XYZ file of C-alpha atoms in Angstrom:
668
model
C -0.105 -0.026 0.036
C 2.978 2.341 0.645
C 6.113 2.275 -1.521
C 8.004 4.522 0.803
C 9.982 1.475 1.863
C 13.633 1.582 2.625
C 14.802 -0.619 -0.357
C 12.879 1.839 -2.650
C 12.665 5.196 -0.654
C 14.818 6.833 -3.263
C 13.712 4.985 -6.215
C 11.159 7.552 -7.083
C 13.539 10.367 -5.883
C 16.752 9.426 -7.890
C 15.376 7.593 -10.797
C 13.001 10.079 -12.336
C 14.391 9.803 -15.877
C 11.827 11.906 -17.379
C 12.417 14.666 -14.874
C 16.072 15.063 -15.651
C 16.132 14.556 -19.307
C 15.995 18.302 -19.562
C 19.426 18.358 -17.891
C 21.029 17.055 -20.839
C 21.889 20.498 -21.923
C 23.449 21.291 -18.709
C 27.295 21.620 -18.924
C 30.051 21.611 -16.466
C 32.616 24.381 -16.568
C 35.798 23.070 -14.911
C 37.504 26.442 -14.285
C 39.418 26.967 -11.126
C 38.034 30.178 -9.715
C 39.513 30.845 -6.214
C 40.261 34.374 -7.055
C 36.913 35.105 -8.572
C 35.334 33.628 -5.523
C 37.256 36.070 -3.302
C 36.302 39.051 -5.552
C 32.635 38.127 -5.354
C 32.650 38.525 -1.749
C 33.470 42.228 -2.167
C 30.973 44.882 -2.274
C 31.219 45.168 -6.164
C 28.364 44.257 -8.414
C 29.042 41.981 -11.354
C 28.891 44.088 -14.666
C 25.715 43.654 -16.758
C 26.570 42.021 -20.030
C 25.184 42.755 -23.363
C 23.758 39.272 -23.400
C 21.890 39.920 -20.100
C 20.158 42.975 -21.702
C 19.117 40.962 -24.804
C 17.471 38.045 -23.056
C 13.697 38.094 -23.348
C 12.597 34.426 -23.061
C 13.405 31.209 -21.406
C 14.459 28.294 -23.360
C 12.006 25.562 -23.507
C 9.687 27.531 -21.243
C 7.551 30.123 -23.429
C 5.703 32.685 -21.503
C 8.009 32.454 -18.456
C 7.653 35.296 -16.131
C 11.356 35.692 -15.226
C 14.789 34.216 -15.614
C 17.636 33.863 -13.273
C 20.832 35.053 -14.956
C 23.147 34.458 -12.205
C 23.302 32.616 -8.801
C 26.253 32.279 -6.437
C 26.551 30.384 -3.134
C 29.961 30.733 -1.416
C 30.542 29.422 2.032
C 33.587 29.288 4.235
C 33.465 26.828 7.061
C 36.615 28.102 8.657
C 35.623 31.657 8.718
C 31.981 30.863 9.294
C 30.587 33.156 6.694
C 28.401 32.565 3.441
C 27.716 34.836 0.645
C 24.687 34.637 -1.724
C 24.100 36.399 -4.904
C 20.994 36.607 -7.036
C 20.367 38.209 -10.408
C 16.963 37.948 -11.964
C 15.450 39.419 -15.121
C 11.715 40.286 -15.343
C 10.206 39.141 -18.508
C 6.370 39.413 -17.874
C 4.058 41.646 -15.828
C 3.502 38.898 -13.239
C 7.244 38.386 -12.792
C 7.372 41.651 -10.785
C 6.506 39.572 -7.535
C 10.183 38.303 -7.699
C 10.943 41.937 -6.558
C 9.260 41.136 -3.195
C 12.349 39.261 -1.683
C 12.066 37.118 1.385
C 15.485 35.646 2.563
C 15.094 32.831 5.210
C 17.714 33.339 8.034
C 18.325 29.811 9.651
C 18.310 29.490 13.396
C 21.846 30.167 14.741
C 22.735 32.336 11.824
C 22.603 36.058 11.571
C 22.449 38.368 8.260
C 25.638 40.540 8.452
C 24.960 42.578 5.181
C 22.368 42.874 2.369
C 22.465 45.079 -0.708
C 19.723 45.126 -3.538
C 19.279 47.216 -6.653
C 17.145 47.345 -9.815
C 18.673 48.050 -13.405
C 16.198 49.437 -15.890
C 16.481 48.465 -19.652
C 17.691 52.059 -20.321
C 20.506 51.474 -18.142
C 19.346 53.408 -14.970
C 20.180 51.979 -11.720
C 18.064 52.307 -8.540
C 19.693 51.124 -5.376
C 17.355 49.997 -2.544
C 17.859 52.095 0.490
C 15.199 50.700 2.662
C 16.171 48.619 5.775
C 15.068 44.980 5.569
C 12.125 44.074 7.696
C 12.055 40.961 9.933
C 9.387 38.423 9.340
C 8.637 35.596 11.719
C 8.099 32.515 9.593
C 7.642 29.976 12.434
C 8.503 29.120 15.941
C 9.115 25.809 17.745
C 9.847 25.076 21.295
C 13.478 25.778 20.842
C 14.192 28.158 18.139
C 12.369 30.782 15.898
C 12.584 30.864 11.978
C 12.925 34.367 10.624
C 13.231 35.908 7.191
C 14.438 39.270 6.006
C 12.090 41.131 3.647
C 13.361 43.465 0.936
C 11.182 45.117 -1.813
C 13.157 46.133 -4.664
C 12.213 49.592 -6.138
C 10.730 50.673 -9.422
C 10.557 47.390 -11.179
C 9.210 47.235 -14.820
C 9.083 44.473 -17.414
C 12.619 44.218 -18.704
C 14.259 45.192 -15.440
C 17.122 43.267 -13.961
C 16.880 42.829 -10.225
C 19.798 41.696 -8.017
C 20.514 41.260 -4.327
C 23.379 39.945 -2.385
C 23.863 39.211 1.261
C 26.181 37.603 3.826
C 25.415 35.100 6.713
C 27.652 34.623 9.617
C 27.400 32.081 12.461
C 29.327 31.767 15.919
C 29.632 28.094 16.451
C 30.613 25.363 13.936
C 27.543 24.347 11.882
C 28.311 21.704 9.534
C 25.049 21.637 7.478
C 25.944 22.784 3.908
C 23.625 22.176 1.232
C 23.977 23.674 -2.353
C 20.661 24.248 -3.789
C 21.346 23.656 -7.577
C 17.900 23.818 -8.882
C 15.658 26.798 -8.432
C 12.053 27.825 -9.298
C 13.478 29.887 -12.062
C 15.551 28.662 -15.057
C 19.110 29.745 -14.277
C 21.668 30.852 -16.892
C 24.715 30.421 -14.739
C 25.499 29.110 -11.353
C 28.620 29.126 -9.289
C 29.316 27.340 -5.910
C 32.231 27.197 -3.590
C 32.853 25.650 -0.143
C 35.853 26.278 1.989
C 36.031 23.284 4.190
C 36.863 23.065 7.879
C 40.285 21.786 8.754
C 40.041 21.348 12.519
C 39.071 18.485 14.654
C 35.503 17.390 15.179
C 34.063 14.770 17.379
C 33.340 11.558 15.339
C 32.226 8.114 16.410
C 35.766 6.829 15.418
C 38.331 8.819 17.773
C 41.604 9.310 16.229
C 40.180 9.071 12.706
C 41.358 12.132 10.484
C 38.197 14.352 10.021
C 37.402 14.762 6.167
C 34.603 16.058 4.012
C 32.097 13.955 2.142
C 29.018 14.655 0.239
C 26.008 13.100 -1.503
C 24.367 14.692 -4.436
C 20.676 13.956 -5.443
C 18.948 14.454 -8.684
C 21.984 15.668 -10.461
C 23.195 14.804 -13.935
C 26.103 12.330 -13.800
C 28.629 14.887 -15.010
C 27.933 17.514 -12.593
C 30.367 16.451 -9.912
C 31.910 18.951 -7.333
C 35.641 19.408 -7.714
C 38.198 19.572 -4.728
C 40.864 22.151 -6.174
C 42.799 22.350 -2.983
C 41.405 25.762 -2.323
C 37.992 24.516 -1.745
C 35.115 22.399 -3.420
C 33.857 24.049 -6.487
C 31.072 23.638 -8.969
C 29.874 25.748 -11.774
C 26.842 25.110 -14.157
C 25.220 26.552 -17.024
C 21.536 26.370 -18.179
C 20.012 24.733 -15.274
C 16.261 24.060 -15.825
C 13.690 25.511 -13.420
C 12.188 23.115 -10.865
C 8.362 22.937 -11.236
C 6.729 21.567 -8.132
C 3.236 20.002 -8.238
C 0.700 19.992 -5.535
C 0.566 16.759 -3.376
C 3.899 15.655 -4.544
C 6.313 14.162 -2.116
C 8.854 16.687 -0.199
C 10.256 18.946 -2.884
C 13.783 18.777 -1.346
C 13.894 15.126 -2.546
C 13.334 16.053 -6.112
C 15.496 19.197 -6.587
C 18.961 18.964 -7.754
C 21.257 19.664 -4.795
C 24.307 18.670 -2.959
C 24.750 17.836 0.791
C 28.067 17.980 2.575
C 28.922 16.403 5.806
C 32.119 15.836 7.879
C 33.298 12.845 9.685
C 35.993 10.172 10.137
C 36.522 6.691 8.621
C 32.947 5.591 9.378
C 31.459 7.881 6.590
C 33.106 5.933 3.954
C 30.264 3.177 4.086
C 26.663 4.134 4.612
C 25.889 0.545 5.769
C 28.683 0.553 8.401
C 27.718 4.173 9.502
C 24.018 3.221 10.357
C 25.063 -0.076 11.817
C 27.529 1.699 14.103
C 24.942 4.302 15.001
C 22.318 1.603 15.819
C 24.823 -0.243 18.139
C 25.868 3.078 19.885
C 22.191 4.365 20.401
C 21.327 0.813 21.693
C 24.087 0.902 24.324
C 23.326 4.617 25.391
C 19.591 3.660 25.802
C 20.250 0.583 27.795
C 22.470 2.255 30.095
C 19.789 4.952 30.718
C 17.141 2.107 31.235
C 19.234 -0.012 33.409
C 17.715 -2.277 36.205
C 15.980 -0.195 38.949
C 13.896 -1.660 41.903
C 11.888 1.515 41.530
C 10.793 0.673 38.151
C 9.751 -2.862 38.907
C 7.774 -1.740 41.962
C 6.164 1.094 39.832
C 5.240 -1.348 37.067
C 3.463 -3.730 39.441
C 1.393 -0.967 41.043
C 0.371 0.432 37.697
C -0.572 -2.832 36.325
C -2.321 -3.938 39.611
C -4.396 -7.099 39.211
C -4.891 -6.564 35.396
C -4.582 -9.960 33.512
C -5.184 -8.872 29.896
C -1.930 -8.272 28.185
C -3.119 -5.216 26.040
C -4.774 -3.499 29.010
C -1.674 -3.971 31.044
C 0.222 -2.271 28.303
C -2.481 0.578 27.892
C -2.181 1.285 31.549
C 1.694 1.563 31.475
C 1.389 3.812 28.506
C -1.203 6.059 29.995
C 0.917 6.370 33.188
C 4.081 7.340 31.063
C 1.981 10.023 29.174
C 1.347 11.900 32.351
C 5.101 12.655 32.692
C 5.886 16.199 32.045
C 7.170 16.264 28.360
C 10.091 18.866 28.176
C 10.258 18.214 24.433
C 7.077 20.276 24.082
C 8.173 23.271 26.331
C 10.256 26.123 25.468
C 14.182 25.321 25.743
C 15.538 26.638 29.009
C 19.149 27.972 29.571
C 21.037 26.781 32.590
C 20.104 29.522 34.894
C 16.275 28.955 34.122
C 16.583 25.346 34.533
C 18.484 25.886 37.923
C 15.685 28.146 38.939
C 13.074 25.559 38.196
C 15.226 22.938 39.828
C 15.268 20.946 36.314
C 18.102 18.618 36.673
C 19.487 16.303 33.956
C 17.930 12.779 34.272
C 20.722 10.189 34.678
C 18.279 7.214 34.104
C 14.635 6.248 33.734
C 14.276 6.049 37.661
C 15.015 9.855 37.654
C 12.366 10.347 34.898
C 9.823 8.668 36.981
C 10.502 10.131 40.343
C 11.051 13.642 39.087
C 8.045 13.521 36.718
C 9.723 15.048 33.746
C 11.929 14.169 30.822
C 12.470 14.625 27.040
C 10.411 12.856 24.583
C 13.118 10.000 24.209
C 13.693 9.743 27.833
C 9.923 9.186 28.259
C 9.993 6.507 25.511
C 12.678 4.657 27.408
C 10.927 4.877 30.731
C 7.818 3.225 29.102
C 10.118 0.406 27.635
C 11.669 -0.067 31.148
C 8.100 -0.433 32.585
C 7.029 -2.664 29.968
C 9.930 -5.009 30.442
C 9.327 -4.814 34.275
C 5.776 -5.989 33.525
C 6.976 -8.907 31.446
C 6.865 -7.647 28.013
C 9.616 -8.168 25.516
C 10.544 -4.887 23.667
C 13.107 -2.659 22.055
C 13.778 0.725 20.449
C 13.842 1.892 16.957
C 14.971 5.466 15.465
C 12.687 6.698 12.956
C 13.026 9.760 10.504
C 10.478 12.415 10.060
C 9.193 12.562 6.428
C 7.388 15.796 7.134
C 9.883 17.873 5.207
C 12.246 15.333 3.616
C 12.334 11.587 2.987
C 15.194 9.714 4.677
C 18.246 9.201 2.530
C 20.650 6.528 3.723
C 23.546 8.000 1.910
C 23.219 11.353 3.711
C 25.196 10.253 6.787
C 23.631 12.820 9.351
C 22.600 11.475 12.788
C 19.817 14.348 12.738
C 17.819 12.238 10.177
C 17.095 9.719 13.025
C 16.438 11.607 16.287
C 13.122 10.061 17.081
C 12.676 6.943 19.335
C 9.812 4.709 18.620
C 9.138 1.703 21.182
C 8.442 -1.860 19.711
C 6.696 -4.242 22.073
C 5.639 -7.816 21.551
C 1.840 -8.060 22.118
C 0.100 -11.409 21.578
C 3.078 -12.520 19.407
C 2.848 -9.471 17.180
C 5.072 -6.378 17.072
C 3.148 -3.257 18.330
C 4.778 0.130 17.663
C 4.148 2.879 20.083
C 5.332 6.485 20.634
C 4.617 7.464 24.282
C 7.250 10.315 23.861
C 4.863 12.191 21.628
C 2.523 14.198 23.822
C -1.280 13.261 23.166
C -0.055 10.314 20.886
C -2.862 7.726 21.279
C -1.961 4.115 22.174
C -1.295 1.869 19.291
C -0.495 4.963 16.867
C 2.627 6.335 15.621
C 2.485 9.809 14.124
C 2.107 9.897 10.350
C 5.615 11.529 9.821
C 7.307 8.454 11.226
C 5.461 5.858 9.297
C 5.642 4.619 5.702
C 9.381 4.346 5.587
C 12.595 3.143 7.126
C 13.325 2.955 10.820
C 16.542 1.879 12.362
C 16.050 -1.038 14.876
C 18.546 -0.720 17.668
C 20.464 -3.720 19.148
C 23.696 -4.729 20.725
C 25.241 -6.203 17.588
C 24.351 -3.634 14.869
C 21.544 -1.436 13.812
C 19.177 -2.874 11.100
C 16.535 -1.281 9.111
C 12.941 -2.199 8.891
C 9.861 -0.473 7.403
C 7.406 1.202 9.524
C 3.771 0.338 8.449
C 1.371 2.716 6.898
C -1.584 3.507 9.215
C -5.064 2.668 7.893
C -7.415 5.450 6.845
C -9.478 5.358 10.145
C -6.350 6.556 12.081
C -6.731 9.960 10.384
C -10.585 10.579 10.571
C -12.767 13.552 10.210
C -16.580 13.800 10.757
C -18.356 16.945 9.753
C -22.040 16.821 11.123
C -24.332 19.493 10.229
C -27.862 20.306 11.372
C -29.360 23.425 9.737
C -32.295 24.881 8.073
C -32.649 26.602 4.729
C -34.510 29.771 4.274
C -36.790 30.696 1.434
C -33.972 33.176 0.314
C -31.512 30.117 0.015
C -29.432 31.077 3.137
C -28.257 28.243 5.618
C -28.296 28.628 9.316
C -27.344 25.929 11.865
C -24.747 24.077 13.947
C -21.712 22.050 12.818
C -19.725 19.667 14.935
C -16.168 18.753 13.779
C -14.860 15.515 15.064
C -11.097 14.692 14.635
C -9.568 11.283 15.554
C -6.044 9.874 15.364
C -3.407 11.637 13.474
C -5.758 14.816 12.649
C -6.639 15.132 16.493
C -2.960 14.754 17.392
C -1.887 17.468 14.887
C -4.573 19.976 16.279
C -3.623 19.195 19.934
C 0.115 19.649 19.266
C -0.530 22.904 17.281
C -2.753 24.109 20.134
C 0.334 23.703 22.565
C 2.108 26.385 20.589
C -0.698 29.024 20.944
C -3.312 30.607 23.296
C -7.108 30.292 23.429
C -7.490 33.028 20.978
C -5.153 31.351 18.569
C -6.905 27.994 18.911
C -10.231 29.535 18.098
C -8.844 31.416 15.088
C -7.224 28.171 13.826
C -10.322 26.099 14.170
C -12.854 28.902 12.799
C -10.299 29.436 9.899
C -10.203 25.725 9.097
C -13.971 25.317 9.064
C -14.277 28.603 7.043
C -12.007 27.204 4.450
C -14.252 24.252 3.828
C -17.395 26.246 3.425
C -18.614 28.585 0.733
C -17.108 32.015 0.538
C -18.725 34.581 2.713
C -19.769 31.948 5.523
C -20.098 33.205 8.975
C -18.430 30.854 11.603
C -18.394 31.051 15.378
C -16.867 28.492 17.531
C -18.988 27.726 20.635
C -17.116 24.925 22.506
C -14.239 22.505 22.174
C -14.047 19.219 24.065
C -10.942 17.005 24.227
C -7.896 19.294 24.063
C -5.908 17.392 26.657
C -6.974 13.858 25.870
C -4.861 11.470 23.952
C -7.632 8.677 23.317
C -10.850 10.770 23.024
C -11.822 12.461 19.724
C -11.321 16.152 19.508
C -14.858 17.890 19.289
C -15.430 21.475 18.076
C -18.917 22.873 18.034
C -19.800 25.851 15.792
C -22.809 28.099 14.844
C -22.618 28.933 11.157
C -24.408 30.856 8.553
C -23.955 30.384 4.818
C -25.636 33.323 2.841
C -26.619 32.373 -0.686
C -26.048 28.514 0.087
C -28.771 27.614 -2.375
C -29.928 29.251 -5.576
C -33.462 30.514 -5.563
C -35.238 30.577 -9.139
C -38.805 31.331 -9.210
C -40.595 28.436 -7.585
C -37.529 26.368 -6.958
C -34.741 26.277 -4.529
C -31.540 24.521 -5.925
C -29.577 23.111 -2.839
C -26.065 21.669 -3.377
C -25.683 18.106 -2.329
C -22.738 18.533 -0.278
C -21.947 21.693 2.033
C -18.232 20.786 2.498
C -16.514 21.012 -0.818
C -12.842 20.428 0.240
C -11.814 19.084 -3.016
C -13.914 21.386 -5.208
C -11.436 24.388 -5.027
C -8.342 21.991 -5.413
C -6.566 22.404 -8.797
C -4.126 19.635 -8.322
C -6.283 17.259 -10.449
C -6.820 19.846 -13.315
C -3.861 19.161 -15.598
C -4.242 16.156 -18.032
C -0.734 14.966 -17.203
C 1.547 14.804 -14.187
C 5.325 14.481 -13.705
C 5.759 13.662 -9.978
C 3.811 11.156 -7.969
C 0.707 11.857 -5.960
C 1.727 11.809 -2.263
C -0.716 12.329 0.648
C 0.955 12.757 4.033
C -1.220 10.096 5.449
C -4.180 7.941 4.676
C -7.413 9.501 5.688
C -11.205 9.188 5.989
C -13.963 11.888 5.665
C -17.518 11.404 6.812
C -20.005 14.309 6.026
C -23.584 14.373 7.172
C -25.854 17.035 6.457
C -29.447 17.169 7.919
C -31.255 20.200 6.308
C -34.771 21.354 7.419
C -36.449 22.761 4.356
C -39.107 25.691 4.432
C -42.626 24.559 5.207
C -43.892 25.928 2.012
C -41.547 23.769 -0.031
C -41.627 20.106 -0.967
C -38.657 18.088 -2.356
C -38.963 17.707 -6.010
C -35.751 16.126 -7.146
C -32.979 14.221 -5.239
C -29.723 12.976 -6.758
C -29.033 9.359 -6.661
C -26.372 8.060 -4.404
C -23.094 6.898 -5.759
C -20.437 4.350 -4.924
C -17.120 4.905 -6.717
C -14.056 3.088 -5.910
C -10.362 2.264 -7.021
C -8.014 -0.183 -5.424
C -7.298 2.134 -2.443
C -9.854 4.937 -2.622
C -13.578 5.112 -2.460
C -16.532 7.687 -2.006
C -20.099 6.754 -1.225
C -22.931 9.270 -1.206
C -26.498 8.859 0.071
C -29.482 11.308 -0.232
C -32.981 11.025 0.945
C -36.039 13.146 2.036
C -37.814 12.495 5.472
C -40.791 14.757 5.813
C -39.545 18.283 5.773
C -35.972 17.101 6.408
C -33.352 16.628 3.800
C -30.669 14.131 4.719
C -27.479 13.836 2.673
C -24.228 11.876 3.450
C -20.872 11.649 1.963
C -17.979 9.230 2.886
C -14.408 9.546 1.399
C -11.747 7.068 2.108
C -8.096 7.302 0.720
C -6.273 4.259 1.960
C -2.815 4.903 0.266
C -0.481 7.775 0.440
C 1.551 7.290 -2.882
C 0.324 6.929 -6.468
C 2.678 6.524 -9.348
C 2.285 9.114 -12.219
C 1.047 6.207 -14.246
C -1.909 6.113 -11.809
C -2.761 9.794 -12.123
C -5.225 9.501 -14.813
C -7.556 7.061 -13.106
C -7.026 9.113 -9.662
C -7.926 12.275 -11.619
C -11.073 10.681 -12.883
C -11.942 9.548 -9.334
C -11.740 13.150 -7.964
C -13.476 14.490 -11.151
C -16.535 12.255 -10.100
C -16.302 13.398 -6.629
C -16.291 16.918 -7.588
C -19.330 16.205 -9.857
C -21.292 14.520 -7.032
C -20.606 17.502 -4.811
C -21.920 19.740 -7.559
C -25.292 17.842 -7.777
C -28.241 19.607 -6.580
C -31.529 18.888 -4.703
C -34.411 20.801 -6.132
C -37.085 22.010 -3.780
C -40.393 23.359 -5.132
C -42.921 25.633 -3.758
C -46.232 24.010 -2.820
């Protein structure tokens, strides 16, 4: 059901022949340019060539709004600085939006300088003198993600805009990635990396530190060169990357190069991950240990329960009561000392003190389960929320999350007690449908985390309303979320206040309803629960819900048209796979009281449309002065090859058509 398996995780990422045929024209210019690199870092702008002024179209992309004439990325890991240069030409009116520049500044980095200017077709140059604005992109419990926003002045069609900036950082950050492919066709690109020469901690003490890299989605000839003065790569005519909606994480499809440092262990990905699995196992087992307090606690929690699953559920529920520091703001030493938050040395500390990180809580649960007689172990799982795991990218950060595996009735059950509010028997979607490293004393080995079934991401939308003779709808809606969807709402709620929660829920419902709908949240139940559904109660008004024509009222068959506004299935062809984050199930129920002066004239027939892993069912009926309409949608796979796009497109076309059907009411 899910092809994101370890053996084939990168098959669809690295073997997209059609995607990279356009790279055949891409040429590598093997020129040593350390002097040019140094010059580029100065305050001087590059000269505008006659060729730059003449360009008015993009090869192979007629009607393109803009073209990137030049891009440079120079990074010095010794001096801890990075220099970026963009030069873009505006070709169409809609290309002016590229003049609104948003530059992400990663956590632990700072922007030391930025310059921007506009060059008009007649040669006039207008330099931006405005101070960049800071924009908060997102925030987690440890760091905030910001961007610098610059608006370039006086842009017209034919203008060339360019901006350059420098980033610096205080501590050693070995996270270099060259983004080779951009959302614009790029005429020329230049990359350089000055590598760190000092000593870093590796898993093989005494090994000489050296640099390695992995490149994805690059043509075979596009290989970085070590010139002795740094690692270099220059490219010409790089096609634009054109993302598609509902595709797997974009970073796994763009052409890019990842660099990482290490010792001898990075020479073999297989050995690297085997060693990591053994080391993580040894560290976890030391933390788990053998403690009388744990055995005593397990006995008290289980009490006289004889059913194995109920025993495990009791242990799980107890561990989820532990204060999870991973979902709180990171504290400095002074703050931690003031709150008396001491580092935990073992699972007994976690139990006694009542707090711990997500992985410490997972290890406490495993210790309690073992003390209660269960056999179990740990896995390290990557998150596929932003990127699919790449075994060739030897970064421990890819596998930071611990999942517990327990034998229950001779079957492996995978549990995540370290994620706050995660229900028993469920692993959050981002850690499923892909590889996970099983930790053991000999070596780590990979297995595949199963894909959850659709009922583990469930949404029910229940509407009880009345329709007026003017076609407006007034009533109440109950939203019910279970599984992954309830978990995502609860975790998002941790990051905001009551007003933020209200705004998020009202905005979500408003997006599902026709434009102009009025939504008011009345009550929410289940914010703090792991096992119960999350219920939200709304009062709603939908002006113009139905069309009134003479003696008839035409009411849509479905109030919630979440797929109607979706343009993902409009194109006839598709290059990338369809990829949903998780399987899901939607159930809509609309009970509509019609005006006393009207009768039901025509009701659309119910439908049952299904493919191998998708299905929707509709049912419509009239009961007295009430109209009852239901719709169920089930998508039980997360991945659809491009070859399956045509039938999936037809499936959603039929769903859209079913949503557009109308019930006809006639005046008596």
